[in-house]
PDB file of C-alpha atoms in Angstrom:
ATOM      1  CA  UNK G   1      11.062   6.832  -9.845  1.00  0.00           C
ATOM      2  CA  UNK G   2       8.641   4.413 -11.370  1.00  0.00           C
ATOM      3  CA  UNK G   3       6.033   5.590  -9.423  1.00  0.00           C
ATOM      4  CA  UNK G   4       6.377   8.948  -9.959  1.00  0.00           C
ATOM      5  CA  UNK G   5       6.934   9.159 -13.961  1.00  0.00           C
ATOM      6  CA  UNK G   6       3.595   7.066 -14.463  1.00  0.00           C
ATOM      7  CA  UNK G   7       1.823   9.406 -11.916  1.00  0.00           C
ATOM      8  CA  UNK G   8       2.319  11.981 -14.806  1.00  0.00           C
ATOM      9  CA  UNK G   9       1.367   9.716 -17.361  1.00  0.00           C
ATOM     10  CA  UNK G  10      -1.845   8.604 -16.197  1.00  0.00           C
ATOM     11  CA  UNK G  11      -3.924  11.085 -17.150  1.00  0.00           C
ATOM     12  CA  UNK G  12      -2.827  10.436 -20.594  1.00  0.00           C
ATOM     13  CA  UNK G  13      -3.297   6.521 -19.870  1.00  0.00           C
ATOM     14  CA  UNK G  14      -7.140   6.952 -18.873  1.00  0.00           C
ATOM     15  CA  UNK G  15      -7.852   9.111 -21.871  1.00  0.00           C
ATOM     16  CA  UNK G  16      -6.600   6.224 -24.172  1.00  0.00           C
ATOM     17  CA  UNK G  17      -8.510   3.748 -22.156  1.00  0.00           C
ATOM     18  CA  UNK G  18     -11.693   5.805 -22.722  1.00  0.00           C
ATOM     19  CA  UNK G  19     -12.634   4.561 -25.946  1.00  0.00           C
ATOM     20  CA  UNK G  20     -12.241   1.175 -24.893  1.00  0.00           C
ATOM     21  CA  UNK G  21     -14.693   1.917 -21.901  1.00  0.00           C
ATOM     22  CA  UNK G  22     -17.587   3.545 -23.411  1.00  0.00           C
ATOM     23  CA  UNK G  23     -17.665   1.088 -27.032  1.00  0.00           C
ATOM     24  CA  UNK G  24     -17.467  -1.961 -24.718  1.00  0.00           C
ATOM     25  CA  UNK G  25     -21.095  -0.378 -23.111  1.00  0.00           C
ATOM     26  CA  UNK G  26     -22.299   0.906 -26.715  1.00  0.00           C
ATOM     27  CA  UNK G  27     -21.266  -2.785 -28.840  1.00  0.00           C
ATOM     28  CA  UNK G  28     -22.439  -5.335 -25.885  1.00  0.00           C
ATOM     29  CA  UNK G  29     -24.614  -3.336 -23.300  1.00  0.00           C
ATOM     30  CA  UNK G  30     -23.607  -5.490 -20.741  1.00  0.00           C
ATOM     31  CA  UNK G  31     -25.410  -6.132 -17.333  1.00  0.00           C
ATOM     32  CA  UNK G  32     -24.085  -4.210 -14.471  1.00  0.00           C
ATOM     33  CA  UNK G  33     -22.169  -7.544 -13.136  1.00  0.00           C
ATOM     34  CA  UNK G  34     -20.640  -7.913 -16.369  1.00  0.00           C
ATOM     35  CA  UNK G  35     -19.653  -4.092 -16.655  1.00  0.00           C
ATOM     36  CA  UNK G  36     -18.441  -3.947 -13.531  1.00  0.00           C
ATOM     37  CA  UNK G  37     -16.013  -6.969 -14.038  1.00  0.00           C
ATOM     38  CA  UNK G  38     -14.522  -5.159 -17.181  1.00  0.00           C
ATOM     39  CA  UNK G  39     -14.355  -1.897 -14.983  1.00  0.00           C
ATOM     40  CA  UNK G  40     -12.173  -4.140 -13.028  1.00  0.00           C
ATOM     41  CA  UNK G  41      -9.973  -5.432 -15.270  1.00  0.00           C
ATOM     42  CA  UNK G  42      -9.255  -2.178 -17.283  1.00  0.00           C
ATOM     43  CA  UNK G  43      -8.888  -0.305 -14.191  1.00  0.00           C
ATOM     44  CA  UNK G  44      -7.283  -2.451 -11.990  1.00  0.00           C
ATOM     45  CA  UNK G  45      -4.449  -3.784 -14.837  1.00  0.00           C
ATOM     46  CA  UNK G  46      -3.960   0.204 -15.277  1.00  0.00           C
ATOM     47  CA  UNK G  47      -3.300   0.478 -11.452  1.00  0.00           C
ATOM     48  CA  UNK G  48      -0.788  -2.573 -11.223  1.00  0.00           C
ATOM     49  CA  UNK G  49       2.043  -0.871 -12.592  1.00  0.00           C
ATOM     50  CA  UNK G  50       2.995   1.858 -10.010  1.00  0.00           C
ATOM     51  CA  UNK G  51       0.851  -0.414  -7.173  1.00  0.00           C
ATOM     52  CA  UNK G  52       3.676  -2.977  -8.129  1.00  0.00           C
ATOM     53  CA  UNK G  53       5.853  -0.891  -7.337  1.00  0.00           C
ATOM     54  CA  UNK G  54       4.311   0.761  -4.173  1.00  0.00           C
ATOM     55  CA  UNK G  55       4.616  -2.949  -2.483  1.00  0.00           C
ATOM     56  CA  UNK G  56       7.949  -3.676  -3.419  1.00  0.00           C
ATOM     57  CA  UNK G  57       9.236  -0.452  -2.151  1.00  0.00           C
ATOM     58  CA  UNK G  58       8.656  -1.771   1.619  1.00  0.00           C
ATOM     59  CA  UNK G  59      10.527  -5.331   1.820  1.00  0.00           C
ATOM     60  CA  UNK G  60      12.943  -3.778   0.102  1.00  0.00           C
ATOM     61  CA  UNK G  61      13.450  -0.994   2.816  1.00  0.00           C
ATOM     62  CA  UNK G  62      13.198  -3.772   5.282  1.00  0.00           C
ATOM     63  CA  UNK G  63      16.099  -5.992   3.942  1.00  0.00           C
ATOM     64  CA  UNK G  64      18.082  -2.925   4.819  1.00  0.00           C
ATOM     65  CA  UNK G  65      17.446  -1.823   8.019  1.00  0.00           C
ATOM     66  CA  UNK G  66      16.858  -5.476   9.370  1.00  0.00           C
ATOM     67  CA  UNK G  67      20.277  -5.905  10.699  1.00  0.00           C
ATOM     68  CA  UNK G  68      19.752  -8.679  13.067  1.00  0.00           C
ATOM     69  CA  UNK G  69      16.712 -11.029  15.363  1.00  0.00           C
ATOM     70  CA  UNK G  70      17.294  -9.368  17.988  1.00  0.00           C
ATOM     71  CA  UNK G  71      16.166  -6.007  17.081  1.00  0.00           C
ATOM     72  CA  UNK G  72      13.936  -7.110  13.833  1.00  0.00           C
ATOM     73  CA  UNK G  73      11.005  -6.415  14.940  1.00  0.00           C
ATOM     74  CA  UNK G  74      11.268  -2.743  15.858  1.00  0.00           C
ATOM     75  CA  UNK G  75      13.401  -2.125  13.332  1.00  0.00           C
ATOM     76  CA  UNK G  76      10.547  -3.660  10.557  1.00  0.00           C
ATOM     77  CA  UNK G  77       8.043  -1.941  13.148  1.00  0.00           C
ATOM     78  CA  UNK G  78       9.508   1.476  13.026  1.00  0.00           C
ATOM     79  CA  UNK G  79       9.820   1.292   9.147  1.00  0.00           C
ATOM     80  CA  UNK G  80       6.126   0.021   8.630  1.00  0.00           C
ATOM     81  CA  UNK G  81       4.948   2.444  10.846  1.00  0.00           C
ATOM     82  CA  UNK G  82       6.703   5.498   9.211  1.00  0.00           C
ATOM     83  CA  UNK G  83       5.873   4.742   5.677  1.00  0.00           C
ATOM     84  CA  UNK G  84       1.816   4.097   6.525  1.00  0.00           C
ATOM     85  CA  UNK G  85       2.010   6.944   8.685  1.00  0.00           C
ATOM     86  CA  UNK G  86       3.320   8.950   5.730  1.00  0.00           C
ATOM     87  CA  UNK G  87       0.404   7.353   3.331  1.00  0.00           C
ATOM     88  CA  UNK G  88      -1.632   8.819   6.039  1.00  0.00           C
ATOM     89  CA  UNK G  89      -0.193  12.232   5.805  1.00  0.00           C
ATOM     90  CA  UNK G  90      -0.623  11.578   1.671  1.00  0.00           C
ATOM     91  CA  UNK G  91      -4.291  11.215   2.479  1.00  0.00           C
ATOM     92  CA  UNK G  92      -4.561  14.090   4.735  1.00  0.00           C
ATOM     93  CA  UNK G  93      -2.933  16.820   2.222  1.00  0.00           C
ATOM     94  CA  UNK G  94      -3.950  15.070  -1.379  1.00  0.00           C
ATOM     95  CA  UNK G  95      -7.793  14.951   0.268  1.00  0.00           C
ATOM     96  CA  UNK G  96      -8.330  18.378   2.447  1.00  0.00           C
ATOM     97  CA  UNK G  97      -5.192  20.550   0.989  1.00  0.00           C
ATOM     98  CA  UNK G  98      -3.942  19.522  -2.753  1.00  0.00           C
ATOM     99  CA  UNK G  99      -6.763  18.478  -4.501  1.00  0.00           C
ATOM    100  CA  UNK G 100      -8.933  21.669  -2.880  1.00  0.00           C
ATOM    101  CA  UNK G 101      -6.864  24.276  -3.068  1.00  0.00           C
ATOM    102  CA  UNK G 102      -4.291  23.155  -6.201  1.00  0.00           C
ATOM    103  CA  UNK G 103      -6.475  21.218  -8.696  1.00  0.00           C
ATOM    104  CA  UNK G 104      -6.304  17.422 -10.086  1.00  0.00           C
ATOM    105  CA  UNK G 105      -3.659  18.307 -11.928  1.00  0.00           C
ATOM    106  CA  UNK G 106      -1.118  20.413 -10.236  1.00  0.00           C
ATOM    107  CA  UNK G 107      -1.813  17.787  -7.409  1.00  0.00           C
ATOM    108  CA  UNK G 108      -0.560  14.914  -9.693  1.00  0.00           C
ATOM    109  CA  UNK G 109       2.556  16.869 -10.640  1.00  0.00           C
ATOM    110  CA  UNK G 110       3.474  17.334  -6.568  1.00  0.00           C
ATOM    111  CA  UNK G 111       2.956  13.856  -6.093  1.00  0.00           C
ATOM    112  CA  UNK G 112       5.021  12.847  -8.856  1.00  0.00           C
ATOM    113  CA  UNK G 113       7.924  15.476  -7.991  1.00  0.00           C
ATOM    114  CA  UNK G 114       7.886  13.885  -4.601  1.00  0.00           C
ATOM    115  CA  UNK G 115       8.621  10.419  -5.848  1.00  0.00           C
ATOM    116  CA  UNK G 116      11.027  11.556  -8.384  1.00  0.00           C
ATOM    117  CA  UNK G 117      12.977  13.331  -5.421  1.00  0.00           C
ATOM    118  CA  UNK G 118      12.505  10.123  -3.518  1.00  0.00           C
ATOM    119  CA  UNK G 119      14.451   8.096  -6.004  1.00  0.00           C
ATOM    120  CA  UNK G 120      17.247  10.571  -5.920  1.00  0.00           C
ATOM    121  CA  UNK G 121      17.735  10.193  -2.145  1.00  0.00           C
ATOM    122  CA  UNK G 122      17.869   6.519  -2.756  1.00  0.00           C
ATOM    123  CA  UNK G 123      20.114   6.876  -5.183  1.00  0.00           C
ATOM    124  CA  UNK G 124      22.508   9.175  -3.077  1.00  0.00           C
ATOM    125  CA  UNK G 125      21.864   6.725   0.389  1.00  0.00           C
ATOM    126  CA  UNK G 126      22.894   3.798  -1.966  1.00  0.00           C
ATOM    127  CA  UNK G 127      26.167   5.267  -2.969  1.00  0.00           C
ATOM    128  CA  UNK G 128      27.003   5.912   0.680  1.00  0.00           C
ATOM    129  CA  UNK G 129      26.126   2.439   2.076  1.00  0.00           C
ATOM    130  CA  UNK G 130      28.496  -0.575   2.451  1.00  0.00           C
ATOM    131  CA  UNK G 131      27.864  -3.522   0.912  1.00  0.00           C
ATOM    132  CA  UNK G 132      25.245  -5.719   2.787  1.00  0.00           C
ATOM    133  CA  UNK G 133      26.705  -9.304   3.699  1.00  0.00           C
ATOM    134  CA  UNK G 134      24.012 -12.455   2.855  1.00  0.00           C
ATOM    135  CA  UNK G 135      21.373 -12.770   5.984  1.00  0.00           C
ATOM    136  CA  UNK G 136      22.160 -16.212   7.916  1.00  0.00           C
ATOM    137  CA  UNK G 137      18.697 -16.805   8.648  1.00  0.00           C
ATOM    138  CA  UNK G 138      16.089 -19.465   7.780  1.00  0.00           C
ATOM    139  CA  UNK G 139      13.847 -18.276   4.212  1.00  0.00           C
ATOM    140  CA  UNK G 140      10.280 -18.818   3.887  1.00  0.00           C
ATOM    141  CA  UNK G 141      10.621 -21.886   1.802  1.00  0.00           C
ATOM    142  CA  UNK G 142      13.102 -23.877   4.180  1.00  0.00           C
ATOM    143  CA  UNK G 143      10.372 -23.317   6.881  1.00  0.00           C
ATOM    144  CA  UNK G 144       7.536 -25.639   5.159  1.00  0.00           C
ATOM    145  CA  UNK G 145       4.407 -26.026   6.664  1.00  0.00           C
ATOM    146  CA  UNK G 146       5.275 -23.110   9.181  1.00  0.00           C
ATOM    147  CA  UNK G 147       5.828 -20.837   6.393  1.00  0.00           C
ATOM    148  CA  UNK G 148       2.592 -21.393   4.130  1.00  0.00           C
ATOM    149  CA  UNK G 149       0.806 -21.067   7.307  1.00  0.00           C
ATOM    150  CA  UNK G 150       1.895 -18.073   8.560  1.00  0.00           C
ATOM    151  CA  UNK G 151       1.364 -16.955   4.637  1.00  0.00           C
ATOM    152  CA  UNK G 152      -2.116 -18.403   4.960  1.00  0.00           C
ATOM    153  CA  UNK G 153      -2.782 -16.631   8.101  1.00  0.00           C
ATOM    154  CA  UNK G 154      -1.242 -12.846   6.626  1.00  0.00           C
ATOM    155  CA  UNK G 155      -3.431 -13.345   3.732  1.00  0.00           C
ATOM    156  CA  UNK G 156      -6.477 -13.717   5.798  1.00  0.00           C
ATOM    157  CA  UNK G 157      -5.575 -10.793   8.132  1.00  0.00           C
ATOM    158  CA  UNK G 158      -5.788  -8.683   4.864  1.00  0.00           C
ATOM    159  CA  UNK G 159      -8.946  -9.961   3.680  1.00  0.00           C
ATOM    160  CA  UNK G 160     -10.617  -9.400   6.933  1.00  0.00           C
ATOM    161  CA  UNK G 161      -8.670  -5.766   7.437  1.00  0.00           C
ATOM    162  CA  UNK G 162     -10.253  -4.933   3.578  1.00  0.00           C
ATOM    163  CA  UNK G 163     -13.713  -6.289   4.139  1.00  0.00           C
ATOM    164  CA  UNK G 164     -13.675  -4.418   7.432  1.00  0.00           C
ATOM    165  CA  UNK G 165     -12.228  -0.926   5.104  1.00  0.00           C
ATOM    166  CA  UNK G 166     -14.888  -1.208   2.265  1.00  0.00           C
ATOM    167  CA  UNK G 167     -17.731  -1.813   4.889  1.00  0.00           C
ATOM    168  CA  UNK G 168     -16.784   0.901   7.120  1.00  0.00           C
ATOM    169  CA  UNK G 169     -16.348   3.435   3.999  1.00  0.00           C
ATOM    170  CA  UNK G 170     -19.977   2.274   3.201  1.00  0.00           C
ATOM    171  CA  UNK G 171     -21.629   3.503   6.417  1.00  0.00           C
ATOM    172  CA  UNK G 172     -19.925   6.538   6.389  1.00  0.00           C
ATOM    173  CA  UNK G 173     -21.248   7.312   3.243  1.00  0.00           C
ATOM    174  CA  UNK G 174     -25.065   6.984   4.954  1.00  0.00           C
ATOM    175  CA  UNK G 175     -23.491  10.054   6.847  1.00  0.00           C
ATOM    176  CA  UNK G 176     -20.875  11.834   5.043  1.00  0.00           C
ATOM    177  CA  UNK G 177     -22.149  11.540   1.693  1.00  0.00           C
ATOM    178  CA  UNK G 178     -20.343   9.808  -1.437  1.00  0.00           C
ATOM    179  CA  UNK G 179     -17.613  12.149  -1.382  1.00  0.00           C
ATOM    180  CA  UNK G 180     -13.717  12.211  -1.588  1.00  0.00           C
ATOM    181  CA  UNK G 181     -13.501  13.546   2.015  1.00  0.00           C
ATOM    182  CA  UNK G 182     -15.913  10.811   3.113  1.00  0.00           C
ATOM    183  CA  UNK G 183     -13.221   8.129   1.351  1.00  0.00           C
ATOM    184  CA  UNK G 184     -10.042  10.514   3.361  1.00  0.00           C
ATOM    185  CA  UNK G 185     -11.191  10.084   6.024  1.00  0.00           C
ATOM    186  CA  UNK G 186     -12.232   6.460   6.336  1.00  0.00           C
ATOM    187  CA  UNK G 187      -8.622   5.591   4.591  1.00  0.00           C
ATOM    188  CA  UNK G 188      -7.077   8.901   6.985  1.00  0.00           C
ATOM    189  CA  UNK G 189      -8.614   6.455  10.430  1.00  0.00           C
ATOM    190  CA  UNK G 190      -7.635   3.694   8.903  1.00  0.00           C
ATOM    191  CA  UNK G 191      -3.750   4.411   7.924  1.00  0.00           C
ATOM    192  CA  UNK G 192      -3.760   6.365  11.296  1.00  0.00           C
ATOM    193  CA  UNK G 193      -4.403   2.567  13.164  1.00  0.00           C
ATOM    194  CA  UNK G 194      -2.415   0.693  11.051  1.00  0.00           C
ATOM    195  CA  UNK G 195       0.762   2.789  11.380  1.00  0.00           C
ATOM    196  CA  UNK G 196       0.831   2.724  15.087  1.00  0.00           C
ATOM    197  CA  UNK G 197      -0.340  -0.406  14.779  1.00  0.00           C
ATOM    198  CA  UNK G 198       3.163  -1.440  12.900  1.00  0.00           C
ATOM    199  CA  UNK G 199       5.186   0.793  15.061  1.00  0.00           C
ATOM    200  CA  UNK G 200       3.730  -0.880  18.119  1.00  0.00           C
ATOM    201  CA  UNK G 201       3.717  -4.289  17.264  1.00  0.00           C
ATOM    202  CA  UNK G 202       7.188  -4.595  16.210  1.00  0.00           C
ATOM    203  CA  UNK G 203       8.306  -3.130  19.842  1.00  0.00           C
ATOM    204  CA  UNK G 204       6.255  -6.155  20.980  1.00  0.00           C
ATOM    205  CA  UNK G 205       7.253  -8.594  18.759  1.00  0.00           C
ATOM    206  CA  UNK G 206      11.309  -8.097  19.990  1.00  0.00           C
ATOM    207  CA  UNK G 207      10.087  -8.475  23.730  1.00  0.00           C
ATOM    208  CA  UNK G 208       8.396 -11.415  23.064  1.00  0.00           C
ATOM    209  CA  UNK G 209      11.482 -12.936  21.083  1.00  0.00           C
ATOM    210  CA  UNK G 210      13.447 -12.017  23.818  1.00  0.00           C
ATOM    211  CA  UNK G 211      10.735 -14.551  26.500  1.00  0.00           C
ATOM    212  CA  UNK G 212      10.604 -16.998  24.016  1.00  0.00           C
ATOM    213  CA  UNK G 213      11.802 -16.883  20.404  1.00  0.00           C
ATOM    214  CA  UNK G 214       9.503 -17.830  17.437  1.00  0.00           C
ATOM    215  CA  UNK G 215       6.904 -19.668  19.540  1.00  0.00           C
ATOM    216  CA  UNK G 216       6.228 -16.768  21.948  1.00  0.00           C
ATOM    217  CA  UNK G 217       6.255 -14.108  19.111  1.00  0.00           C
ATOM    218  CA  UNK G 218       3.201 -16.669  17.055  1.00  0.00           C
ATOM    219  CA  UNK G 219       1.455 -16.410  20.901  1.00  0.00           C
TER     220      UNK G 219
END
């Protein structure tokens, strides 16, 4: 709901953010290093809001269909994969459809109607469901060493994974041009991999806890 009532309010947020912008360039004319870590910090703190929100939708979602270790992983598998492979269907309509045919604008408002109706079904699946009894097993910080580890290693996998993103979206610019459908489809290939990535993996993942438990999932 979030998501979708500051997806209507953004346009307004950017135009009050434009004075800001263009007499921090007119008062200091910074150097492009310096501009470009204000463009950052503007930017980026007027993203975190609904982004916030965009990550905590998923472990959310996961505490409820996670019913058990035995089926965890393609239960967190199918999950991931369904909601990248519907960021990838996001891409696909907001980059070659919405934005074409529709307009900035009347784009925003779809996008923000779909969240709105989003938070409604949540709303109506929450007054359905049962209440949830406490999970039995281990949390992060009981695990120690293991845990900031395996935190350690997740946070690398995303740094390489963006590195690999930004570089890629780069080269195809050399062919594509510096265009939104040059960024859809770079993000469209990489969504595509990631989803079936998630919806794979977590079919793997319960096999392996079935051979071995923790030790054979890590291998």
């Amino acid at each position: 709901g979030c998501i979708g009532v500051y997806a209507v309010l953004f346009p307004g947020i950017l135009a009050m953010l434009e004075p800001a912008y263009t007499g921090f360039w007119a008062s200091f004319t910074p150097s492009q290093t310096t501009f470009a870590v204000f463009q950052f910090l503007v930017l980026g703190l007027a993203l975190l809001p609904p982004t916030m929100c965009m990550g905590a939708t998923l472990p959310l979602l996961v505490r409820f269909a996670a019913e058990g270790e035995a089926n965890a992983g393609s239960s967190v598998g199918r999950l991931y994969g369904a909601n990248t492979l519907g960021a990838m269907l996001g891409v696909a309509l907001a980059g070659f459809v919405l934005l074409p045919s529709l307009g900035l604008s009347t784009t925003t408002w779809v996008a923000a109607s779909g969240n709105v109706l989003l938070c409604v079904g949540a709303l109506l699946l929450d007054a359905r469901v049962s209440e949830m009894p406490d999970g039995t097993r281990p949390s992060l910080s009981s695990m120690g060493r293991q845990a900031k580890l395996l935190c350690g290693i997740a946070m690398l996998a995303g740094l390489s994974s963006l590195i690999c993103e930004v570089s890629w979206f780069r080269l195809m610019v050399l062919i594509l041009g510096g265009s939104a459908y040059a960024f859809s489809i770079m993000l469209l290939s990489f969504l595509t991999g990631i989803g079936l990535g998630g919806w794979g993996g977590g079919l793997l993942a319960d096999r392996a806890w079935e051979r071995g438990g923790v030790k054979t999932v890590l291998k």
